[in-house]
Coordinates of C-alpha atoms in Angstrom, one line a residue:
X1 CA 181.9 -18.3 -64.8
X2 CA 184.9 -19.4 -62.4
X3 CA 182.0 -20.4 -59.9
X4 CA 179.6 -21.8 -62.3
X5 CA 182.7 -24.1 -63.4
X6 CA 183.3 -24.9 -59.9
X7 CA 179.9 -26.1 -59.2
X8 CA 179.2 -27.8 -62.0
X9 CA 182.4 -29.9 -61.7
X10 CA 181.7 -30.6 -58.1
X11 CA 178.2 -32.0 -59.1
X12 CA 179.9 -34.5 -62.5
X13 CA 182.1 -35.7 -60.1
X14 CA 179.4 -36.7 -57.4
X15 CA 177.7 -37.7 -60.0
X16 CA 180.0 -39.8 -61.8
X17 CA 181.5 -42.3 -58.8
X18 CA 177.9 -42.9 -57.9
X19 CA 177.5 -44.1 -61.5
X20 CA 180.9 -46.3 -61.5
X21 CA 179.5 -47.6 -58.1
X22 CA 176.0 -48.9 -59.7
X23 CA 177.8 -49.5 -62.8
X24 CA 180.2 -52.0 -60.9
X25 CA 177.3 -53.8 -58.5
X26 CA 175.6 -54.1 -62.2
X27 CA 178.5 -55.5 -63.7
X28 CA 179.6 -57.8 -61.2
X29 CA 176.3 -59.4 -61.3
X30 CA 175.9 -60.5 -64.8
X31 CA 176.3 -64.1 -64.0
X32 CA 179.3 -66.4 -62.7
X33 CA 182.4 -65.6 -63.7
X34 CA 183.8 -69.3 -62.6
X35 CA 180.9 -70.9 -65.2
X36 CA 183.6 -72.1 -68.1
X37 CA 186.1 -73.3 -65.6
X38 CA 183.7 -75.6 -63.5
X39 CA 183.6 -77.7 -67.4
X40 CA 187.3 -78.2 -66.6
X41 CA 188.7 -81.9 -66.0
X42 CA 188.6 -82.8 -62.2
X43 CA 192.4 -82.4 -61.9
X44 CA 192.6 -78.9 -63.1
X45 CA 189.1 -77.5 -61.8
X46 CA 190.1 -76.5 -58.6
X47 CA 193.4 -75.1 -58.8
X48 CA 191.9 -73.1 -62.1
X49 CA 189.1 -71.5 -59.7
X50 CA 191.2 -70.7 -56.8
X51 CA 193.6 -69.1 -59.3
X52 CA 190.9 -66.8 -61.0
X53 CA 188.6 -66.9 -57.2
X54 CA 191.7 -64.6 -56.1
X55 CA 192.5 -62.5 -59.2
X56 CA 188.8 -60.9 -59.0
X57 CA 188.5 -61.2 -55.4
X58 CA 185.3 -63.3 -55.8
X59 CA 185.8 -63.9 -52.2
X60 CA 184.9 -60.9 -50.8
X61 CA 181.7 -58.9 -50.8
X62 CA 180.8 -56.6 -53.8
X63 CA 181.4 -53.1 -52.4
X64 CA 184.7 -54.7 -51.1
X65 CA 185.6 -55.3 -54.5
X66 CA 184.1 -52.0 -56.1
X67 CA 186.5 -49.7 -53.3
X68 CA 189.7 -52.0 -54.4
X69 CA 188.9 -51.1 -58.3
X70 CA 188.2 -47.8 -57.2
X71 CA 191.5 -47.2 -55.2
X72 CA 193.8 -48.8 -58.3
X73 CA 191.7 -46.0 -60.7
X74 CA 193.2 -43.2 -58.8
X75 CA 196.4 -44.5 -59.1
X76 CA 195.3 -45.4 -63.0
X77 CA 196.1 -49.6 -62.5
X78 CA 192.6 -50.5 -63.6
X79 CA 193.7 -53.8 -63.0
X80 CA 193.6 -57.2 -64.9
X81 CA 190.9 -59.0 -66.6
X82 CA 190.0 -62.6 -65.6
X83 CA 192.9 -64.0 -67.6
X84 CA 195.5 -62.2 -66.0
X85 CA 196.0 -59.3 -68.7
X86 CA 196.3 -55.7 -67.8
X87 CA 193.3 -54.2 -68.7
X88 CA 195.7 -50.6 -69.0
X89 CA 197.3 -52.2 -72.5
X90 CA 193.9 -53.5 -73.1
X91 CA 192.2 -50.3 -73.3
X92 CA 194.9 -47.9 -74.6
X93 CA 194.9 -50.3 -77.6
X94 CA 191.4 -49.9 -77.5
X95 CA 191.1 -46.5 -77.6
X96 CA 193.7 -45.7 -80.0
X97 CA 191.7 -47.9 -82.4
X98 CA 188.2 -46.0 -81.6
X99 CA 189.8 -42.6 -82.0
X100 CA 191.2 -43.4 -85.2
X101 CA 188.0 -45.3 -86.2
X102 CA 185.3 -42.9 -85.1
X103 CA 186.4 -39.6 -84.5
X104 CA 187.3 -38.4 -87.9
X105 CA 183.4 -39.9 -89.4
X106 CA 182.3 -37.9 -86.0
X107 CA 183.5 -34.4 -86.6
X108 CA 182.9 -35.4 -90.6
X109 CA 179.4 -35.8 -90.4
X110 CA 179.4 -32.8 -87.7
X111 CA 180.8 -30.3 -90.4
X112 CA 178.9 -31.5 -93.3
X113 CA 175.8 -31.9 -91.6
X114 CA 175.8 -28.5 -90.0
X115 CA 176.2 -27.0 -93.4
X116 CA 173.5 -28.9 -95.3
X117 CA 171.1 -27.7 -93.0
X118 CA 172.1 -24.0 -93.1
X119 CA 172.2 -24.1 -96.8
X120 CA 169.1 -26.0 -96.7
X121 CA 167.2 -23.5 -94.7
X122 CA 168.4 -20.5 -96.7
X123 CA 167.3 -22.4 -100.0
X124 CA 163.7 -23.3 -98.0
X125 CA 161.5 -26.0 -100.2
X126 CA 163.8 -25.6 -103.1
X127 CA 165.0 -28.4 -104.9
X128 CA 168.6 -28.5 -102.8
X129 CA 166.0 -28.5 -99.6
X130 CA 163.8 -30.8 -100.6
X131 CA 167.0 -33.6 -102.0
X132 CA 168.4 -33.2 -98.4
X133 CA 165.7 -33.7 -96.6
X134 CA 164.7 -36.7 -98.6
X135 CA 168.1 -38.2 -98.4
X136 CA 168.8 -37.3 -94.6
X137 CA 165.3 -39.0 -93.4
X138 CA 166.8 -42.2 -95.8
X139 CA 169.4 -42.6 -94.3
X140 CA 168.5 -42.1 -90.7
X141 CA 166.3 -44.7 -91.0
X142 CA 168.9 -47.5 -92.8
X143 CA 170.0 -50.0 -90.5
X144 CA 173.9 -49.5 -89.8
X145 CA 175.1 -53.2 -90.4
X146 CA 173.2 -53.3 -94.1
X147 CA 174.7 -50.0 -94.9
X148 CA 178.2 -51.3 -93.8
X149 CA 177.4 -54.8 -96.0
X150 CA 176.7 -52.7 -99.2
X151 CA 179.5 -50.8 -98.9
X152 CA 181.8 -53.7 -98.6
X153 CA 179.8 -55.5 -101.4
X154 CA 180.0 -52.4 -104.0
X155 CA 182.2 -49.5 -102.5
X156 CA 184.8 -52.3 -102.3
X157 CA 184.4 -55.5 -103.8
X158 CA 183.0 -54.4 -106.6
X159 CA 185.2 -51.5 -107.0
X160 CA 188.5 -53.3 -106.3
X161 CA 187.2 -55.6 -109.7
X162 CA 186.5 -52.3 -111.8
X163 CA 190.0 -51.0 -110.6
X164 CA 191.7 -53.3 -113.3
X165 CA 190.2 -52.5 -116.4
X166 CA 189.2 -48.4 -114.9
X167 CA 187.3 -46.9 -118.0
X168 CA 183.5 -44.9 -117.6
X169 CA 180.6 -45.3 -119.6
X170 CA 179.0 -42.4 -121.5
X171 CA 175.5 -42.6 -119.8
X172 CA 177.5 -43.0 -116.3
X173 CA 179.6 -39.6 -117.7
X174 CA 176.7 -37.9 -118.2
X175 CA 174.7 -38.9 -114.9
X176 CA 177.6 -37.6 -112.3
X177 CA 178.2 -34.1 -114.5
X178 CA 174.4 -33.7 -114.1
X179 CA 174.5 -34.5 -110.6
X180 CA 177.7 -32.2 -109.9
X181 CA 176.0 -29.7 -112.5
X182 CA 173.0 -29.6 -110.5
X183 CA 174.6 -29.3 -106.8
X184 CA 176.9 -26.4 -107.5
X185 CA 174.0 -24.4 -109.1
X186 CA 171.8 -25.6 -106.0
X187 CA 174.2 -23.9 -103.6
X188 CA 173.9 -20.8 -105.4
X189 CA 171.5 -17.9 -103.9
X190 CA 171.6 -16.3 -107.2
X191 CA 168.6 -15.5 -109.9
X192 CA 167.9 -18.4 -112.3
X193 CA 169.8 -17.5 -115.6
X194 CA 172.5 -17.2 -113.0
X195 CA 172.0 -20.6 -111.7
X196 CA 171.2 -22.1 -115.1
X197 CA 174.6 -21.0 -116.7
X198 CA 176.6 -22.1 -113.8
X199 CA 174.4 -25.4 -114.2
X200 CA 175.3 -25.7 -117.7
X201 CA 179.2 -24.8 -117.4
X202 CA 180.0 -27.1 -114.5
X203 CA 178.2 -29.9 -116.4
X204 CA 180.4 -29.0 -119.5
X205 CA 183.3 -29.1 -117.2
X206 CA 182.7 -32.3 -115.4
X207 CA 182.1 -34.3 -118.9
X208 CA 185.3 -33.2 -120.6
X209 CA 187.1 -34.1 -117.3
X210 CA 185.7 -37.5 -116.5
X211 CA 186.1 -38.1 -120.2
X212 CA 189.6 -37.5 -120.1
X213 CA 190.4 -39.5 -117.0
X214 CA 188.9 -42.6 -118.3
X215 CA 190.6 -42.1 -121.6
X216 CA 194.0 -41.9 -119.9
X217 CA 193.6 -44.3 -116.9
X218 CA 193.7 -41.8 -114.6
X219 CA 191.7 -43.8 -111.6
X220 CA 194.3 -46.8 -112.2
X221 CA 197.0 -44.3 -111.5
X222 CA 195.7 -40.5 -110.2
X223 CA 197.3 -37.6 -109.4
X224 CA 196.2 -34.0 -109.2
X225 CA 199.7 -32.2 -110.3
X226 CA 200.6 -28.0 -109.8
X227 CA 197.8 -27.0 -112.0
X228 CA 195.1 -28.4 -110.3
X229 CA 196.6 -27.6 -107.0
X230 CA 196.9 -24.5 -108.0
X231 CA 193.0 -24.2 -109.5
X232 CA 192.4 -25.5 -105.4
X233 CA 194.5 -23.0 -103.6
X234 CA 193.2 -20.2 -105.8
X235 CA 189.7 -21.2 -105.5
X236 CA 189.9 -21.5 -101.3
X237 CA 191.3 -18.3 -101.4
X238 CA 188.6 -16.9 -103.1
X239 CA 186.0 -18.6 -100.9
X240 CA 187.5 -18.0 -97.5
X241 CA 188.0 -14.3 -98.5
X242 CA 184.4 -14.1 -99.6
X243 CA 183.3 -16.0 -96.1
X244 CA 185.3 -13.8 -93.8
X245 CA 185.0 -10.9 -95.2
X246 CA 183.7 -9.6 -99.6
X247 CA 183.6 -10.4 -102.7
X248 CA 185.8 -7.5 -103.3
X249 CA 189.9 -6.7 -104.0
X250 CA 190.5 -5.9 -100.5
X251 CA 193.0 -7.0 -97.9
X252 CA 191.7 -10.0 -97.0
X253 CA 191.2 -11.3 -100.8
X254 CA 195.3 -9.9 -101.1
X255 CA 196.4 -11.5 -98.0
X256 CA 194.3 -15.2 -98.9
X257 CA 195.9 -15.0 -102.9
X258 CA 198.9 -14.2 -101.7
X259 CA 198.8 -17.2 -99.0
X260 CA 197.4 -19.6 -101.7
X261 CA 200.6 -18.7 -104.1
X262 CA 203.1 -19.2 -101.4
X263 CA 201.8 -22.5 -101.3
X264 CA 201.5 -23.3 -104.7
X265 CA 205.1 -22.7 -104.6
X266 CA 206.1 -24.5 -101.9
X267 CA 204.2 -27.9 -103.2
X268 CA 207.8 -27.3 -105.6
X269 CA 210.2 -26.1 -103.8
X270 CA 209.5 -28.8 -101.1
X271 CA 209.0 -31.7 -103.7
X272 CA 211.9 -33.4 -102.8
X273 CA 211.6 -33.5 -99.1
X274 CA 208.2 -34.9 -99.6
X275 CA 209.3 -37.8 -101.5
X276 CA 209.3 -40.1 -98.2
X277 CA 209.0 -37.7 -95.8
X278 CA 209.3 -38.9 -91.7
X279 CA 206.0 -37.9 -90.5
X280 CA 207.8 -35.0 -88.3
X281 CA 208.9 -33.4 -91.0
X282 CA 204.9 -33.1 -92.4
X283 CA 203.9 -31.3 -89.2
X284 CA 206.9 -29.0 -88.9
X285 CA 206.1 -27.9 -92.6
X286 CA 201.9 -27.7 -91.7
X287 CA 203.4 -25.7 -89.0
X288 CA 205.4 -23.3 -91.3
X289 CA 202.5 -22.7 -93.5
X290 CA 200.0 -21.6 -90.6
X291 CA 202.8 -19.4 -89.3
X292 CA 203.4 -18.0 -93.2
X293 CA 200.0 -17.2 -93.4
X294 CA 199.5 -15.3 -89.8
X295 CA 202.4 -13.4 -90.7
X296 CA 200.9 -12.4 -94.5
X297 CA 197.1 -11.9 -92.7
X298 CA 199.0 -9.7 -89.8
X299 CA 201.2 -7.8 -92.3
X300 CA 198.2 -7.3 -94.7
X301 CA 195.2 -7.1 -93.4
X302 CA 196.5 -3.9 -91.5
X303 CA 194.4 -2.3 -88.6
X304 CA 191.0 -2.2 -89.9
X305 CA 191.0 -5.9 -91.7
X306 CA 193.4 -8.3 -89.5
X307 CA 191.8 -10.5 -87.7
X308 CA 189.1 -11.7 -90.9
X309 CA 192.8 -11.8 -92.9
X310 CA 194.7 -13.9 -90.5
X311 CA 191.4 -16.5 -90.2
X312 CA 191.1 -16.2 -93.9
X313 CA 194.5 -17.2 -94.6
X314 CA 195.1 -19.2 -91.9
X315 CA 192.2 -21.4 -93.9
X316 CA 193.6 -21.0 -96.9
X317 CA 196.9 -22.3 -96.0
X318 CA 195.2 -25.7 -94.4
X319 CA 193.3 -26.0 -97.6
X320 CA 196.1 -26.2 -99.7
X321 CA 198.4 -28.3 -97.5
X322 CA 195.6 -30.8 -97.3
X323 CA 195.7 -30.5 -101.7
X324 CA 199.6 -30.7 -101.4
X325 CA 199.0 -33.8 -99.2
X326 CA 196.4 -35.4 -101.4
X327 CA 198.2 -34.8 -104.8
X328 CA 201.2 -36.9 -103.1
X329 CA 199.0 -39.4 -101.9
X330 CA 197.5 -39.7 -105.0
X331 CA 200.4 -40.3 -106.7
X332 CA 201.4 -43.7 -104.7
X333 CA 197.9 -44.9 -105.4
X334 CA 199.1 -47.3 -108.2
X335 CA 202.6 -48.5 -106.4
X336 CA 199.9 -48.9 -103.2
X337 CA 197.7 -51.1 -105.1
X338 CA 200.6 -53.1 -106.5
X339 CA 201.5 -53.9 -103.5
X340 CA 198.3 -55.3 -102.1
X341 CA 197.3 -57.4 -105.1
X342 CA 195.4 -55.0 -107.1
X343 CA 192.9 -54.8 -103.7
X344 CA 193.0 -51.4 -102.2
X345 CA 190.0 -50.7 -100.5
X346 CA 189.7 -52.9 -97.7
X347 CA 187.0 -54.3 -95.8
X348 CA 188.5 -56.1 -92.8
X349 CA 190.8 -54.5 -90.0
X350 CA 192.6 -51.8 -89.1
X351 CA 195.3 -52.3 -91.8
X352 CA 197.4 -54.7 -93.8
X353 CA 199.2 -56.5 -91.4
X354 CA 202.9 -56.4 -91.5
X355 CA 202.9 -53.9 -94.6
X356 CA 205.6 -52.5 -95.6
X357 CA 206.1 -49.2 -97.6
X358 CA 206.9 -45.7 -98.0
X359 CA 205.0 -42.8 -95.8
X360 CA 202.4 -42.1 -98.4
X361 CA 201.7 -45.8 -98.8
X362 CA 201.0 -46.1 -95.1
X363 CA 199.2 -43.5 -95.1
X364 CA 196.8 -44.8 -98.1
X365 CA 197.0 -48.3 -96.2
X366 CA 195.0 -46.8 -93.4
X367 CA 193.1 -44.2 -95.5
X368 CA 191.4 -47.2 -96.9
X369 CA 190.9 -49.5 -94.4
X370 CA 189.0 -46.1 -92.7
X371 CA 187.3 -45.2 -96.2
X372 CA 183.8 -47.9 -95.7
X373 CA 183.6 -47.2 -91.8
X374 CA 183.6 -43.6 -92.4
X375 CA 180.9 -43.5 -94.8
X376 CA 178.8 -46.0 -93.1
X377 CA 178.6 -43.6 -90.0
X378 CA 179.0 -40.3 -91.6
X379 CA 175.5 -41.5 -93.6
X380 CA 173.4 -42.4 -90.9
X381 CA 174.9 -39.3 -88.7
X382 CA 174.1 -37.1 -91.4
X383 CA 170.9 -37.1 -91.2
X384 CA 170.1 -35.4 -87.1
X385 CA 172.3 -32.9 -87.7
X386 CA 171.1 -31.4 -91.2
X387 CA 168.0 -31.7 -89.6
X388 CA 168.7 -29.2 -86.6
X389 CA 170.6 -27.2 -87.9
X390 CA 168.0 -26.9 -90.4
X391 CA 165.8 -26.3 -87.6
X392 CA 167.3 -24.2 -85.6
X393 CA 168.3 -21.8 -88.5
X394 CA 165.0 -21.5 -89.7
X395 CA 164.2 -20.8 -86.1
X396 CA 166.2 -17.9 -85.8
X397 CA 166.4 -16.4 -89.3
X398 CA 162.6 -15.2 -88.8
X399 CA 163.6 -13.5 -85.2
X400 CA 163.6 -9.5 -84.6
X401 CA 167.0 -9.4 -84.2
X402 CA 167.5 -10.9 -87.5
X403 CA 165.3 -8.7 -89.5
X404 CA 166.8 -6.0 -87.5
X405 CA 170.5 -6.6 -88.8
X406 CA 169.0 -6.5 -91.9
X407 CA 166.9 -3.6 -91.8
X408 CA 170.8 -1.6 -90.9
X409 CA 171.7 -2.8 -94.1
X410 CA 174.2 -5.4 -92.8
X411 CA 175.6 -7.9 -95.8
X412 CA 173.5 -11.2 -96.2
X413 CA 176.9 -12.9 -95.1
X414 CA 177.1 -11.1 -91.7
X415 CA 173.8 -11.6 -91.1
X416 CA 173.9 -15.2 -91.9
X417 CA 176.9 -15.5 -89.6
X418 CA 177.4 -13.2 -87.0
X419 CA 173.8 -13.2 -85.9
X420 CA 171.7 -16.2 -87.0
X421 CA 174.3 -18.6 -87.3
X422 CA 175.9 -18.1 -84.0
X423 CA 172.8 -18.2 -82.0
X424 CA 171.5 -21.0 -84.2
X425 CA 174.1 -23.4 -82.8
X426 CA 173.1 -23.6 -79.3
X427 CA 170.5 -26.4 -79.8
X428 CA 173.3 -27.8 -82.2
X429 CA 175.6 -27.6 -79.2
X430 CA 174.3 -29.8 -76.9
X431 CA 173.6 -32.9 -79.5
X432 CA 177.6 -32.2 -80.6
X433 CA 178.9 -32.2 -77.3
X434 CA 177.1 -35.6 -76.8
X435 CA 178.1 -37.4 -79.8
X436 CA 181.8 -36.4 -79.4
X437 CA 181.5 -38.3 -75.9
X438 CA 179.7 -40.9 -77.2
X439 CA 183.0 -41.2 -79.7
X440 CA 184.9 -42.4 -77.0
X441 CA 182.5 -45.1 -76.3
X442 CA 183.1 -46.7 -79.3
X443 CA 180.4 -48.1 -82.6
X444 CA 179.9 -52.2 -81.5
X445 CA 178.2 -52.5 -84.7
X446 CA 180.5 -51.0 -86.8
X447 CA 183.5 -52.3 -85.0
X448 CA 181.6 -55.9 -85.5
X449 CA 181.2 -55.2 -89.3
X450 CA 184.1 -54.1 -90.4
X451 CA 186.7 -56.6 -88.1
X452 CA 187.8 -53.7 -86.4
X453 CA 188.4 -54.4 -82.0
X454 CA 188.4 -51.2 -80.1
X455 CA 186.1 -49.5 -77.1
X456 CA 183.2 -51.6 -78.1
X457 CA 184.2 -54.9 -78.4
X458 CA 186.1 -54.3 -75.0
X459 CA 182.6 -53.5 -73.2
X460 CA 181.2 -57.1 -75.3
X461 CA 184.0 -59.3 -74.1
X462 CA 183.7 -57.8 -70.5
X463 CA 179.6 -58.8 -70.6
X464 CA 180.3 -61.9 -72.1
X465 CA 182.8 -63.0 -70.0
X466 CA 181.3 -61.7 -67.1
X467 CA 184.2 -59.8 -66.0
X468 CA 183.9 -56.2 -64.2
X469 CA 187.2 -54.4 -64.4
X470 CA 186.8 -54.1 -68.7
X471 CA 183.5 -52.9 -68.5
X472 CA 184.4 -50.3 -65.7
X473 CA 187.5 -49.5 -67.8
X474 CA 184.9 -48.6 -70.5
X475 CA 183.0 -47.0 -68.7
X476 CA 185.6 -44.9 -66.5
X477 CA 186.4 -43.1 -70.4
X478 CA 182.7 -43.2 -72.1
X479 CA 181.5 -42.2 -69.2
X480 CA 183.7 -39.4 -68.2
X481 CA 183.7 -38.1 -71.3
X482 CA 180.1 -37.7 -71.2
X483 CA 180.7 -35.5 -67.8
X484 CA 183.3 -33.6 -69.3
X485 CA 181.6 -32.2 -72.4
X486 CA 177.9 -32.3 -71.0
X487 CA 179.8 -29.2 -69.3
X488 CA 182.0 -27.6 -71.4
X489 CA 178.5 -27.7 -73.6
X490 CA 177.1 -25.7 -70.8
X491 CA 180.1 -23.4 -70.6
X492 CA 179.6 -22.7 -74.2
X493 CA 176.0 -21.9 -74.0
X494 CA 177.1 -18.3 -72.4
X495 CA 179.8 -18.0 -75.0
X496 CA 177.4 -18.1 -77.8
X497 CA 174.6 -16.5 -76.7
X498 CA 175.3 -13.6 -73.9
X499 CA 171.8 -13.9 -73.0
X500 CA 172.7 -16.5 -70.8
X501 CA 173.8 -16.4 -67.2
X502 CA 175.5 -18.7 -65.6
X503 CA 174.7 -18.1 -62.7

């Protein structure tokens, strides 16, 4: 493996400064960079192009100019653009802002998308499978900037206007129970009186509750209070003990309830230091809670069970820290709102400029300035990643091996995941490890959309303005980002499948 990793990054490294070298003779070759100031009034024309003549050393010959960029790259001065501006602030600012922007929607539609298609192809053509694969060809095929438009037209403008008087039809009451009724009896690999009763009770269940929330204003101003994040914790514990391990009392089930409680008592005892906590403080207590829960899986789980109890409630814990974290969210909605006009979801920048409020408020002031950009991408990402992993898993789940692990009388679950899943991500592998370096690249047509300026408007206003050192500052982190995880993709390859040598 050492040597493999040796090769592999001598090779990305040849390869990648003969790339910056093409991509700089390309670049510096996009047209005259001296065009706008030859407009200029006689008296200022010349002393305007000697000034910017010598800032991009358009006196000297191309591969003169690519070895000077090159030598300020190792020492990480990429320079300035043709205004005099350090292109370092430029692209820090830049990235920051296409981190925040795309990375989350990124591993979103990663996670979501890898799990439709396994559930998919263990429910093959039934309804779920057939919905799915409708939806994800839909939306594959939807141009990004029209999906970005509709969501600002009805995801925010529209629902910004229904935000004052917040109140829910009947007919619309009935139509998202049936939907909700009718996915959570879909993910069920259960008989169909099975399916049909938990059809009918999360129907029942997801009336009374919409009912009530439009009754008592609850979308004007929500909250989730201790006994639904309590109903949360309890219900991940009861899923993550089930996924890493059995439907059964044992101690993976005692060390995720017991997890779940400890936080369900903590979203108390810690009430008042989450008022307006400093953001510190929110990490230190994520912190304690992981810790908490390796020490209850450790202590629990015993010999035999402690690994699949530490991961279980290690899971657990996340979970409800993320409900804890919502619920307190939640409840500066309406102070939020107030303070931005009765406009909260936004459809222009990064956020509010110059707001001012408390932690939570912030926190909501970027949630929903992220909230249309994320869906516009996690929608049409959705879509290639349901479909291989739909693929793939259908792929494997007829192999020998497969039928093998069943034939020993393994549990559907370990079958699922130990053998079919695992070897079903490899394809996956390689399109993930390409889309999280493509994250770094930026999404122009996003960015364009929704006013936001990060990685891709840098690479625009370096081809527009005809200006090398941007565009080689986006490229030098697009990409050696595509370098980087092209191979750790390829060191993963032997780590899920030991079939393969690296050799």
């Amino acid at each position: 493996m050492l040597v493999f990793i040796v090769r592999r990054l001598i090779v990305s490294v040849l390869v990648f400064f003969s790339a910056t070298a093409l991509v700089y003779v390309m670049a510096a070759n996009l047209g005259d960079p001296l065009a706008d100031l030859r407009e200029l009034p006689a008296n200022r024309r010349e002393n305007a192009i000697a000034e910017r003549t010598e800032r991009m050393h358009l006196d000297k010959p191309v591969i003169v100019r690519y070895f000077l960029w090159l030598t300020g790259a190792f020492q990480w001065d990429l320079g300035t653009d043709r205004d005099g501006i350090q292109i370092n602030a430029t692209l820090e600012k830049a990235l920051g802002a296409t981190l925040q922007l795309v990375l989350g929607a990124t591993v979103l539609a990663i996670v979501l998308g890898v799990a439709l298609g396994v559930i998919s192809a263990l429910r093959q053509y039934s309804a779920l499978d057939l919905t799915v694969t409708f939806s994800a060809f839909v939306f594959f095929s939807l141009p990004l900037f029209w999906v970005g438009s509709l969501l600002k037209e009805f995801a925010a403008i529209e629902f910004n206007n229904w935000l004052a008087d917040p109140t829910l039809a009947w007919w619309v009451i009935g139509l998202i129970a049936l939907f909700v009724g009718g996915l959570f009896s879909s993910l069920l690999v259960t008989d169909r009186r099975t399916r049909l009763i938990a059809f009918g009770g999360t129907t029942a269940a997801m009336a009374v509750a919409l009912t009530v929330m439009s009754a008592t204003g609850w979308f004007a101003n929500p909250g989730l209070g201790i006994g639904v994040i309590a109903l949360t914790a309890l219900a991940a514990a009861l899923g993550f003990a089930t996924l890493f391990s059995a439907l059964e009392w044992n101690p993976v089930m005692k060390a995720t309830v017991i997890t779940a409680v400890l936080g369900i008592l903590s979203s108390v005892a810690f009430g008042s230091v989450l008022e307006n906590p400093y953001p510190i403080t929110v990490i230190g207590l994520l912190g304690l809670a992981i810790a908490i829960a390796v020490g209850v899986g450790w202590f629990v789980g015993g010999e035999l069970f402690r690994r699949p109890a530490i991961t279980a409630s290690v899971c657990t814990a996340v979970a409800t820290a993320m409900v804890i974290f919502m619920d307190r969210m939640l409840w500066s909605f309406a102070a939020y709102s107030d303070s931005v006009n009765g406009r909260p979801i936004a459809t222009i920048g990064p956020s509010t400029p110059n707001y001012e409020g408390t932690y939570w408020e912030h926190n909501l002031d970027s949630l929903t300035h992220l909230a249309l950009p994320t869906m516009a991408l996690v929608l049409v990402s959705l879509a290639s990643y349901s479909r291989y992993s739909r693929a793939t898993m259908l792929e494997v789940m007829n192999q020998d091996y497969v039928r093998t692990a069943r034939a020993k009388g393994l549990p559907e679950r370990a079958v699922i995941l130990r053998h079919a899943f695992r070897n079903g991500l490899i394809p996956i592998t390689t399109l993930v490890a390409y889309d999280i370096a493509s994250v770094f690249g930026g999404a122009v047509v996003t960015e364009t959309v929704f006013g936001w300026r990060a990685m891709g408007s840098l690479l625009l206003d370096g081809i527009r303005e005809r200006d090398p050192n941007p565009i080689m500052a986006f490229f030098l982190i697009s990409g050696g980002a595509v370098v980087l995880f092209n191979m750790i993709a390829d060191i993963a390859y032997a780590y899920l499948d030991p079939r393969i040598r690296l050799s």
